[in-house]
Amino acid sequence: MTDHQTYLGSCHCGRVKFELQATVAYAMECNCSLCRRKGALWHGASDKTLRIVSGEQDLTLYQFGTLTAKHYSCRHCGISPFTRPRLDPARWAVNLRCIDALDLSSLEIRKFDGVNWEEAAQAIYAKPK
Ligand SMILES: [Zn+2]
């Protein structure tokens, strides 16, 4: 059905573990006030392609601004493995830095101008799917 690979990811202390089914060729880098501090590299996922294997009870939720996005991190080690992004809160953005098997230096980096979120989002919504 799919030629996606299954990647295993985790927070730093290992309580939060997840499986991502994806073909990872690029990563999104966002320059918003939160992402620039996290240094996260994001990849989109759905409820079908991201499975939280363990540690759901160890997650803590952080929200700011419009309170649309849901930023989850492990309350023990502070690492943020995934988020419900403001662009589409029904989906996930997975932090590729939490997946050991990925060679991040081989990925194309696509910039998302989160500082000018409205304009950047319009450009993405306007793209044909
Ligand atoms: Zn942790």
Short mmCIF file of N, CA and C and ligand atoms in Angstrom, two decimals:
data_model
loop_
_atom_site.label_atom_id
_atom_site.label_comp_id
_atom_site.label_asym_id
_atom_site.label_seq_id
_atom_site.Cartn_x
_atom_site.Cartn_y
_atom_site.Cartn_z
N MET A 1 0.83 -1.19 0.00
CA MET A 1 0.00 0.00 0.00
C MET A 1 0.87 1.24 0.00
N THR A 2 1.98 1.15 0.68
CA THR A 2 2.82 2.34 0.79
C THR A 2 4.28 1.95 0.66
N ASP A 3 5.06 2.85 0.09
CA ASP A 3 6.49 2.60 0.07
C ASP A 3 7.21 3.49 1.07
N HIS A 4 6.42 4.02 2.01
CA HIS A 4 7.04 4.83 3.06
C HIS A 4 7.90 3.96 3.95
N GLN A 5 8.88 4.60 4.54
CA GLN A 5 9.70 3.94 5.54
C GLN A 5 9.11 4.21 6.90
N THR A 6 9.38 3.32 7.83
CA THR A 6 8.97 3.57 9.21
C THR A 6 10.18 4.00 10.02
N TYR A 7 10.08 5.17 10.61
CA TYR A 7 11.16 5.71 11.43
C TYR A 7 10.75 5.69 12.89
N LEU A 8 11.72 5.37 13.74
CA LEU A 8 11.48 5.42 15.17
C LEU A 8 12.10 6.68 15.72
N GLY A 9 11.34 7.39 16.54
CA GLY A 9 11.84 8.61 17.15
C GLY A 9 11.54 8.63 18.62
N SER A 10 12.22 9.51 19.34
CA SER A 10 11.98 9.61 20.77
C SER A 10 12.42 10.97 21.28
N CYS A 11 11.95 11.29 22.49
CA CYS A 11 12.50 12.44 23.19
C CYS A 11 13.87 12.05 23.72
N HIS A 12 14.50 12.89 24.50
CA HIS A 12 15.86 12.57 24.93
C HIS A 12 15.90 11.50 26.01
N CYS A 13 14.99 11.56 26.97
CA CYS A 13 15.02 10.57 28.07
C CYS A 13 14.40 9.25 27.65
N GLY A 14 13.70 9.23 26.52
CA GLY A 14 13.18 7.97 26.00
C GLY A 14 11.78 7.61 26.45
N ARG A 15 11.18 8.43 27.29
CA ARG A 15 9.82 8.11 27.72
C ARG A 15 8.83 8.25 26.56
N VAL A 16 9.02 9.30 25.76
CA VAL A 16 8.13 9.51 24.62
C VAL A 16 8.76 8.86 23.39
N LYS A 17 8.04 7.91 22.82
CA LYS A 17 8.52 7.23 21.62
C LYS A 17 7.43 7.29 20.56
N PHE A 18 7.87 7.41 19.30
CA PHE A 18 6.89 7.47 18.23
C PHE A 18 7.41 6.77 16.99
N GLU A 19 6.47 6.44 16.13
CA GLU A 19 6.77 5.86 14.82
C GLU A 19 6.22 6.80 13.76
N LEU A 20 7.05 7.12 12.79
CA LEU A 20 6.64 7.97 11.68
C LEU A 20 6.79 7.18 10.39
N GLN A 21 5.70 7.09 9.64
CA GLN A 21 5.76 6.48 8.31
C GLN A 21 5.87 7.62 7.31
N ALA A 22 6.98 7.65 6.61
CA ALA A 22 7.19 8.78 5.71
C ALA A 22 8.31 8.49 4.73
N THR A 23 8.30 9.25 3.65
CA THR A 23 9.44 9.34 2.77
C THR A 23 10.02 10.71 3.02
N VAL A 24 11.11 10.74 3.73
CA VAL A 24 11.64 12.02 4.18
C VAL A 24 12.72 12.50 3.22
N ALA A 25 12.38 13.48 2.40
CA ALA A 25 13.35 14.03 1.46
C ALA A 25 13.71 15.47 1.82
N TYR A 26 12.86 16.08 2.62
CA TYR A 26 13.12 17.47 2.99
C TYR A 26 12.62 17.72 4.41
N ALA A 27 13.07 18.84 4.94
CA ALA A 27 12.62 19.25 6.27
C ALA A 27 12.24 20.71 6.20
N MET A 28 11.27 21.06 7.01
CA MET A 28 10.85 22.46 7.10
C MET A 28 11.54 23.11 8.29
N GLU A 29 12.14 24.25 8.01
CA GLU A 29 12.75 25.03 9.08
C GLU A 29 11.97 26.31 9.21
N CYS A 30 11.49 26.59 10.40
CA CYS A 30 10.65 27.77 10.63
C CYS A 30 11.41 28.75 11.51
N ASN A 31 11.23 30.02 11.19
CA ASN A 31 11.97 31.05 11.92
C ASN A 31 11.10 31.78 12.95
N CYS A 32 9.96 31.20 13.33
CA CYS A 32 9.11 31.87 14.33
C CYS A 32 9.83 31.89 15.68
N SER A 33 9.25 32.64 16.60
CA SER A 33 9.93 32.87 17.88
C SER A 33 10.15 31.57 18.64
N LEU A 34 9.27 30.59 18.45
CA LEU A 34 9.43 29.31 19.17
C LEU A 34 10.39 28.39 18.44
N CYS A 35 10.17 28.20 17.13
CA CYS A 35 11.00 27.26 16.37
C CYS A 35 12.47 27.67 16.34
N ARG A 36 12.73 28.97 16.26
CA ARG A 36 14.14 29.37 16.21
C ARG A 36 14.83 29.03 17.51
N ARG A 37 14.09 29.04 18.60
CA ARG A 37 14.67 28.67 19.89
C ARG A 37 14.84 27.16 20.01
N LYS A 38 13.89 26.41 19.47
CA LYS A 38 13.98 24.95 19.53
C LYS A 38 15.02 24.40 18.57
N GLY A 39 15.16 25.06 17.41
CA GLY A 39 16.04 24.52 16.39
C GLY A 39 15.46 23.29 15.72
N ALA A 40 14.14 23.15 15.78
CA ALA A 40 13.51 21.96 15.23
C ALA A 40 13.54 21.95 13.70
N LEU A 41 13.57 20.74 13.13
CA LEU A 41 13.36 20.54 11.70
C LEU A 41 12.11 19.69 11.56
N TRP A 42 11.13 20.21 10.84
CA TRP A 42 9.80 19.59 10.86
C TRP A 42 9.50 18.80 9.61
N HIS A 43 8.66 17.78 9.76
CA HIS A 43 8.10 17.04 8.63
C HIS A 43 6.64 16.77 8.93
N GLY A 44 5.78 16.97 7.94
CA GLY A 44 4.35 16.80 8.13
C GLY A 44 3.97 15.34 8.31
N ALA A 45 2.92 15.11 9.08
CA ALA A 45 2.40 13.76 9.28
C ALA A 45 0.91 13.88 9.60
N SER A 46 0.23 12.75 9.50
CA SER A 46 -1.19 12.70 9.85
C SER A 46 -1.37 11.74 11.02
N ASP A 47 -2.61 11.62 11.49
CA ASP A 47 -2.88 10.65 12.55
C ASP A 47 -2.61 9.23 12.07
N LYS A 48 -2.62 9.04 10.75
CA LYS A 48 -2.35 7.71 10.19
C LYS A 48 -0.85 7.41 10.12
N THR A 49 -0.05 8.45 9.90
CA THR A 49 1.38 8.20 9.67
C THR A 49 2.24 8.47 10.90
N LEU A 50 1.67 9.11 11.90
CA LEU A 50 2.39 9.27 13.18
C LEU A 50 1.68 8.46 14.24
N ARG A 51 2.42 7.60 14.92
CA ARG A 51 1.85 6.82 16.01
C ARG A 51 2.70 7.06 17.25
N ILE A 52 2.04 7.52 18.30
CA ILE A 52 2.74 7.71 19.57
C ILE A 52 2.78 6.34 20.26
N VAL A 53 3.98 5.81 20.40
CA VAL A 53 4.15 4.45 20.91
C VAL A 53 4.11 4.44 22.43
N SER A 54 4.72 5.42 23.04
CA SER A 54 4.72 5.47 24.51
C SER A 54 4.90 6.91 24.96
N GLY A 55 4.55 7.14 26.22
CA GLY A 55 4.86 8.43 26.84
C GLY A 55 3.82 9.51 26.63
N GLU A 56 2.65 9.14 26.13
CA GLU A 56 1.64 10.18 25.92
C GLU A 56 1.33 10.93 27.22
N GLN A 57 1.37 10.20 28.33
CA GLN A 57 1.09 10.82 29.64
C GLN A 57 2.25 11.69 30.13
N ASP A 58 3.39 11.59 29.46
CA ASP A 58 4.56 12.40 29.85
C ASP A 58 4.66 13.70 29.07
N LEU A 59 3.71 13.93 28.17
CA LEU A 59 3.75 15.13 27.33
C LEU A 59 3.15 16.32 28.07
N THR A 60 3.73 17.46 27.82
CA THR A 60 3.14 18.68 28.33
C THR A 60 2.84 19.59 27.14
N LEU A 61 1.81 20.39 27.26
CA LEU A 61 1.32 21.20 26.15
C LEU A 61 1.72 22.66 26.37
N TYR A 62 2.23 23.27 25.32
CA TYR A 62 2.55 24.70 25.36
C TYR A 62 1.83 25.40 24.22
N GLN A 63 1.19 26.51 24.51
CA GLN A 63 0.51 27.29 23.48
C GLN A 63 0.81 28.76 23.68
N PHE A 64 0.77 29.50 22.59
CA PHE A 64 0.98 30.95 22.68
C PHE A 64 0.29 31.59 21.49
N GLY A 65 0.27 32.91 21.47
CA GLY A 65 -0.29 33.64 20.32
C GLY A 65 -1.76 33.30 20.10
N THR A 66 -2.07 32.76 18.92
CA THR A 66 -3.46 32.48 18.58
C THR A 66 -3.99 31.23 19.27
N LEU A 67 -3.14 30.49 19.97
CA LEU A 67 -3.52 29.25 20.68
C LEU A 67 -4.06 28.19 19.73
N THR A 68 -3.69 28.27 18.46
CA THR A 68 -4.16 27.27 17.49
C THR A 68 -3.27 26.04 17.52
N ALA A 69 -1.99 26.26 17.44
CA ALA A 69 -1.05 25.13 17.44
C ALA A 69 -0.95 24.54 18.84
N LYS A 70 -0.61 23.24 18.88
CA LYS A 70 -0.39 22.57 20.16
C LYS A 70 1.04 22.03 20.15
N HIS A 71 1.86 22.64 20.96
CA HIS A 71 3.28 22.27 21.00
C HIS A 71 3.52 21.33 22.17
N TYR A 72 3.84 20.09 21.85
CA TYR A 72 4.03 19.10 22.90
C TYR A 72 5.52 18.90 23.17
N SER A 73 5.83 18.72 24.43
CA SER A 73 7.20 18.33 24.77
C SER A 73 7.16 17.39 25.97
N CYS A 74 8.24 16.68 26.14
CA CYS A 74 8.35 15.75 27.26
C CYS A 74 8.58 16.55 28.54
N ARG A 75 7.79 16.30 29.56
CA ARG A 75 7.92 17.13 30.76
C ARG A 75 9.13 16.73 31.60
N HIS A 76 9.79 15.63 31.23
CA HIS A 76 10.99 15.23 31.97
C HIS A 76 12.25 15.81 31.36
N CYS A 77 12.40 15.65 30.04
CA CYS A 77 13.66 16.09 29.41
C CYS A 77 13.49 17.36 28.59
N GLY A 78 12.25 17.80 28.36
CA GLY A 78 12.02 19.08 27.70
C GLY A 78 12.06 19.06 26.19
N ILE A 79 12.33 17.90 25.61
CA ILE A 79 12.44 17.82 24.15
C ILE A 79 11.06 17.79 23.51
N SER A 80 10.95 18.46 22.35
CA SER A 80 9.67 18.57 21.63
C SER A 80 9.67 17.67 20.41
N PRO A 81 9.02 16.51 20.51
CA PRO A 81 9.07 15.58 19.38
C PRO A 81 8.07 15.89 18.28
N PHE A 82 6.95 16.51 18.62
CA PHE A 82 5.93 16.78 17.60
C PHE A 82 4.99 17.87 18.07
N THR A 83 4.27 18.42 17.09
CA THR A 83 3.37 19.53 17.38
C THR A 83 2.17 19.44 16.45
N ARG A 84 1.04 19.96 16.89
CA ARG A 84 -0.11 20.16 16.00
C ARG A 84 0.06 21.56 15.43
N PRO A 85 0.45 21.68 14.16
CA PRO A 85 0.85 23.00 13.66
C PRO A 85 -0.32 23.92 13.37
N ARG A 86 -0.07 25.19 13.50
CA ARG A 86 -1.10 26.20 13.24
C ARG A 86 -1.58 26.13 11.79
N LEU A 87 -0.68 25.74 10.86
CA LEU A 87 -1.07 25.65 9.45
C LEU A 87 -2.23 24.69 9.25
N ASP A 88 -2.23 23.60 10.01
CA ASP A 88 -3.29 22.59 9.91
C ASP A 88 -3.29 21.78 11.20
N PRO A 89 -4.05 22.25 12.20
CA PRO A 89 -3.99 21.62 13.52
C PRO A 89 -4.56 20.20 13.56
N ALA A 90 -5.16 19.75 12.45
CA ALA A 90 -5.62 18.36 12.40
C ALA A 90 -4.46 17.42 12.06
N ARG A 91 -3.37 18.01 11.61
CA ARG A 91 -2.19 17.21 11.25
C ARG A 91 -1.10 17.34 12.30
N TRP A 92 0.03 16.72 12.02
CA TRP A 92 1.18 16.80 12.91
C TRP A 92 2.36 17.39 12.17
N ALA A 93 3.22 18.02 12.91
CA ALA A 93 4.58 18.30 12.43
C ALA A 93 5.50 17.55 13.38
N VAL A 94 6.34 16.72 12.79
CA VAL A 94 7.23 15.86 13.58
C VAL A 94 8.63 16.45 13.53
N ASN A 95 9.27 16.51 14.66
CA ASN A 95 10.63 17.06 14.75
C ASN A 95 11.64 15.98 14.33
N LEU A 96 12.17 16.15 13.11
CA LEU A 96 13.07 15.13 12.56
C LEU A 96 14.34 14.99 13.38
N ARG A 97 14.66 15.96 14.19
CA ARG A 97 15.85 15.86 15.03
C ARG A 97 15.70 14.78 16.10
N CYS A 98 14.48 14.30 16.30
CA CYS A 98 14.24 13.24 17.29
C CYS A 98 14.38 11.85 16.70
N ILE A 99 14.75 11.76 15.42
CA ILE A 99 14.88 10.46 14.76
C ILE A 99 16.36 10.20 14.49
N ASP A 100 16.92 9.24 15.24
CA ASP A 100 18.37 8.98 15.14
C ASP A 100 18.78 8.47 13.77
N ALA A 101 17.90 7.70 13.11
CA ALA A 101 18.29 7.04 11.87
C ALA A 101 18.40 7.98 10.68
N LEU A 102 17.94 9.21 10.84
CA LEU A 102 17.96 10.14 9.70
C LEU A 102 19.29 10.88 9.62
N ASP A 103 19.82 10.96 8.41
CA ASP A 103 20.99 11.79 8.17
C ASP A 103 20.49 13.19 7.79
N LEU A 104 20.43 14.05 8.79
CA LEU A 104 19.82 15.37 8.57
C LEU A 104 20.59 16.20 7.55
N SER A 105 21.88 15.96 7.43
CA SER A 105 22.68 16.76 6.50
C SER A 105 22.36 16.44 5.05
N SER A 106 21.67 15.31 4.82
CA SER A 106 21.34 14.93 3.44
C SER A 106 20.00 15.53 3.00
N LEU A 107 19.29 16.18 3.92
CA LEU A 107 17.94 16.65 3.61
C LEU A 107 17.95 18.04 3.00
N GLU A 108 17.05 18.23 2.04
CA GLU A 108 16.79 19.58 1.55
C GLU A 108 16.06 20.34 2.65
N ILE A 109 16.50 21.55 2.94
CA ILE A 109 15.86 22.36 3.97
C ILE A 109 14.96 23.40 3.29
N ARG A 110 13.68 23.34 3.59
CA ARG A 110 12.74 24.34 3.07
C ARG A 110 12.40 25.30 4.20
N LYS A 111 12.48 26.59 3.89
CA LYS A 111 12.26 27.61 4.92
C LYS A 111 10.78 27.98 5.00
N PHE A 112 10.29 28.06 6.20
CA PHE A 112 8.96 28.62 6.42
C PHE A 112 9.13 29.91 7.20
N ASP A 113 8.58 30.99 6.65
CA ASP A 113 8.78 32.31 7.23
C ASP A 113 7.75 32.56 8.33
N GLY A 114 7.93 31.87 9.44
CA GLY A 114 6.97 31.96 10.54
C GLY A 114 6.89 33.34 11.18
N VAL A 115 7.92 34.14 10.98
CA VAL A 115 7.89 35.51 11.50
C VAL A 115 6.76 36.29 10.82
N ASN A 116 6.60 36.03 9.52
CA ASN A 116 5.50 36.64 8.75
C ASN A 116 4.48 35.55 8.44
N TRP A 117 3.92 34.99 9.50
CA TRP A 117 3.14 33.77 9.38
C TRP A 117 2.00 33.89 8.38
N GLU A 118 1.22 35.00 8.45
CA GLU A 118 0.03 35.14 7.59
C GLU A 118 0.40 35.02 6.12
N GLU A 119 1.44 35.75 5.71
CA GLU A 119 1.86 35.72 4.31
C GLU A 119 2.39 34.35 3.93
N ALA A 120 3.19 33.77 4.80
CA ALA A 120 3.79 32.47 4.50
C ALA A 120 2.71 31.40 4.39
N ALA A 121 1.71 31.47 5.26
CA ALA A 121 0.63 30.49 5.23
C ALA A 121 -0.20 30.64 3.96
N GLN A 122 -0.48 31.88 3.57
CA GLN A 122 -1.25 32.10 2.34
C GLN A 122 -0.56 31.46 1.15
N ALA A 123 0.75 31.61 1.08
CA ALA A 123 1.52 31.04 -0.03
C ALA A 123 1.39 29.52 -0.05
N ILE A 124 1.36 28.90 1.12
CA ILE A 124 1.26 27.44 1.19
C ILE A 124 -0.17 26.99 0.86
N TYR A 125 -1.15 27.69 1.43
CA TYR A 125 -2.55 27.32 1.15
C TYR A 125 -2.87 27.47 -0.34
N ALA A 126 -2.23 28.44 -0.99
CA ALA A 126 -2.53 28.73 -2.40
C ALA A 126 -1.94 27.68 -3.35
N LYS A 127 -0.95 26.92 -2.87
CA LYS A 127 -0.33 25.91 -3.72
C LYS A 127 -1.32 24.81 -4.06
N PRO A 128 -1.36 24.39 -5.33
CA PRO A 128 -2.21 23.24 -5.65
C PRO A 128 -1.72 22.00 -4.94
N LYS A 129 -2.64 21.18 -4.43
CA LYS A 129 -2.24 19.99 -3.67
C LYS A 129 -1.83 18.88 -4.62
ZN ZN B 1 11.80 12.82 27.72
#
